[in-house]
Amino acid sequence: MEKSNKDSGFLHIGTKLLNWYKKNARDLPFRQTRDPYKIWICEIVFQQTRINQGLNHYNNFIKRFPDVHSLAEAQEDEVLLYWKGLGYYSRAINLHKAALQIMDDYHGIFPKEYEEILQLKGVGKYTAAAVSSICFGARIPAVDGNFYRVLSRIFADDFDISNSRAFAYFSELAGLVMPENAGDFNQAMMDLGSEICKPKNPLCNECPLNENCLAFSLNTISEFPVKTKKVKTEDLHLIYYFVHHQGQFLIQQRKDDFIWKKLFEFPTAVPEHIEPFNKGPKTINHKLTHKNVSIDIYDVEITSKAVWDSFTAENEYLVTDFGASHEKSFPKPLENYIQNSLKD
């Protein structure tokens, strides 16, 4: 559907949505503030995490790092530790780098302009729009999956959301229905998309916009949004060695050039003279975005203290134990392996 068929007469849809939001907005801690730092943190936390799953993580993160200064001054490992359980750890690394940017480039004051916010490490167009509209009143739609879904259904618009022009297209489309209060409008779209206009089994009868929804009136809700391009899933095989002795085990920190950046892991190889202690592998399957990961973890229990002391002295691995490992951030499958080892 071409936007030339639409006109400014659609602003009443945004007004109706705002009226619904005033009565039905979710009671969330970051809704009680216009602090750009806290809004920024919440937007990054909930990019890949449902609110009910990530709310405690958000609260704990803000409690430890209440402002840009405290986040910038922290060590990266501690930031990763407080991100533990949220996954996609590159987000935490980028938060820390962006906090340093704000300290260096803006004297510790969060930038106000959309284009400046967009320059922060790890901040995309959606996050920059959300922060600038909610905190500074910029009239910019925070277009994300909720916008694609809601708008494509309202207008029965078959524009392919996998198209490289989708963000620009739906941003323009959002402008037709967005009232002056863009901050509340963006949050209303988030609530509507997550609570009512769901990808599957939407609650159309409860939707405040069902009278304005063309797909609802045509009974074609399930056909929108249109997405034709599928990202190919890659198979990835990893091998680890859980080398341990009397409650202690060896770990190392990953580099930042692949998945699980800067997280801790087990050794990825052992020398031949350690092989006699190898009790065999356990295979774990784990799904990442666009990756099916198969992990073989070999249980290497070194029973000789002399061999253990010699091996740890000759290598640069860190020696930890089950208690101290809680102070490190591991990929979820390795963390689960450690926890299960405690039970064995």
Coordinates of C-alpha atoms in Angstrom, one line a residue, residues 47-167:
Q47 CA 15.9 -5.0 23.7
Q48 CA 16.3 -8.7 23.9
T49 CA 14.5 -9.4 27.1
R50 CA 10.9 -9.5 28.1
I51 CA 10.0 -7.0 30.8
N52 CA 8.8 -9.6 33.4
Q53 CA 12.1 -11.5 32.9
G54 CA 14.4 -8.5 33.0
L55 CA 12.9 -6.2 35.6
N56 CA 14.9 -7.4 38.6
H57 CA 18.0 -7.3 36.5
Y58 CA 17.2 -3.7 35.5
N59 CA 16.6 -2.7 39.2
N60 CA 19.8 -4.4 40.4
F61 CA 21.9 -2.7 37.6
I62 CA 20.5 0.7 38.4
K63 CA 21.0 0.2 42.1
R64 CA 24.7 -0.6 41.5
F65 CA 25.2 1.9 38.7
P66 CA 22.8 4.8 39.4
D67 CA 24.3 7.2 37.0
V68 CA 26.8 7.7 34.1
H69 CA 29.7 8.4 36.5
S70 CA 29.3 5.1 38.5
L71 CA 29.0 3.1 35.3
A72 CA 32.0 4.7 33.6
E73 CA 34.2 4.3 36.7
A74 CA 33.4 0.6 37.1
Q75 CA 35.6 -2.2 35.7
E76 CA 34.2 -3.9 32.7
D77 CA 34.2 -7.3 34.4
E78 CA 31.9 -5.9 37.1
V79 CA 29.5 -4.5 34.5
L80 CA 29.4 -7.9 32.9
L81 CA 28.7 -9.5 36.3
Y82 CA 25.7 -7.2 36.9
W83 CA 24.5 -8.1 33.4
K84 CA 24.6 -11.8 34.3
G85 CA 21.4 -13.6 33.2
L86 CA 20.4 -11.1 30.5
G87 CA 22.5 -12.6 27.7
Y88 CA 23.8 -10.8 24.6
Y89 CA 26.7 -9.5 26.8
S90 CA 28.0 -7.2 24.1
R91 CA 25.2 -4.9 25.2
A92 CA 26.8 -4.5 28.6
I93 CA 30.2 -3.9 27.0
N94 CA 28.8 -1.2 24.8
L95 CA 27.0 0.4 27.8
H96 CA 30.3 0.7 29.6
K97 CA 32.0 2.2 26.5
A98 CA 29.2 4.6 25.9
A99 CA 29.4 5.8 29.5
L100 CA 33.1 6.5 29.0
Q101 CA 32.1 8.4 25.8
I102 CA 29.6 10.6 27.8
M103 CA 32.3 11.3 30.4
D104 CA 34.9 12.2 27.8
D105 CA 32.8 14.0 25.1
Y106 CA 29.9 15.5 27.2
H107 CA 31.5 16.1 30.6
G108 CA 29.4 13.4 32.2
I109 CA 26.1 15.0 31.0
F110 CA 23.8 12.8 28.9
P111 CA 23.5 14.3 25.4
K112 CA 20.1 15.8 24.5
E113 CA 20.1 15.7 20.7
Y114 CA 19.0 12.7 18.8
E115 CA 22.0 12.7 16.5
E116 CA 24.4 12.9 19.5
I117 CA 22.6 10.1 21.3
L118 CA 22.9 8.0 18.1
Q119 CA 26.7 8.4 18.2
L120 CA 26.9 6.5 21.6
K121 CA 28.4 3.0 21.4
G122 CA 25.7 0.4 20.9
V123 CA 22.9 2.9 20.4
G124 CA 20.7 2.5 17.3
K125 CA 18.0 4.6 15.8
Y126 CA 15.3 3.0 17.9
T127 CA 17.0 3.6 21.2
A128 CA 18.1 7.1 20.3
A129 CA 14.5 7.9 19.3
A130 CA 13.1 6.5 22.5
V131 CA 15.5 8.4 24.8
S132 CA 15.2 11.7 22.9
S133 CA 11.3 11.5 22.7
I134 CA 10.7 10.4 26.2
C135 CA 13.3 12.6 27.9
F136 CA 13.6 15.6 25.7
G137 CA 10.3 15.8 23.8
A138 CA 11.7 15.1 20.3
R139 CA 8.9 14.2 17.9
I140 CA 10.6 11.1 16.6
P141 CA 8.9 7.6 16.4
A142 CA 10.8 4.8 18.1
V143 CA 10.2 2.3 15.4
D144 CA 10.7 -1.3 16.4
G145 CA 8.9 -4.6 15.9
N146 CA 5.9 -3.3 17.7
F147 CA 5.6 -0.4 15.2
Y148 CA 6.0 -2.7 12.2
R149 CA 3.3 -5.1 13.5
V150 CA 0.7 -2.5 14.7
L151 CA 1.0 -0.1 11.7
S152 CA 1.1 -2.9 9.1
R153 CA -2.1 -4.3 10.6
I154 CA -3.9 -0.9 11.0
F155 CA -3.3 0.0 7.4
A156 CA -3.2 -3.6 6.1
D157 CA 0.1 -2.5 4.6
D158 CA 2.1 -5.3 2.9
F159 CA 5.4 -3.5 2.8
D160 CA 8.0 -6.1 3.6
I161 CA 9.6 -5.5 7.0
S162 CA 12.8 -7.4 5.9
N163 CA 13.3 -4.7 3.2
S164 CA 16.3 -2.4 3.9
R165 CA 13.9 0.5 3.6
A166 CA 11.4 -0.8 6.2
F167 CA 12.7 1.5 9.0

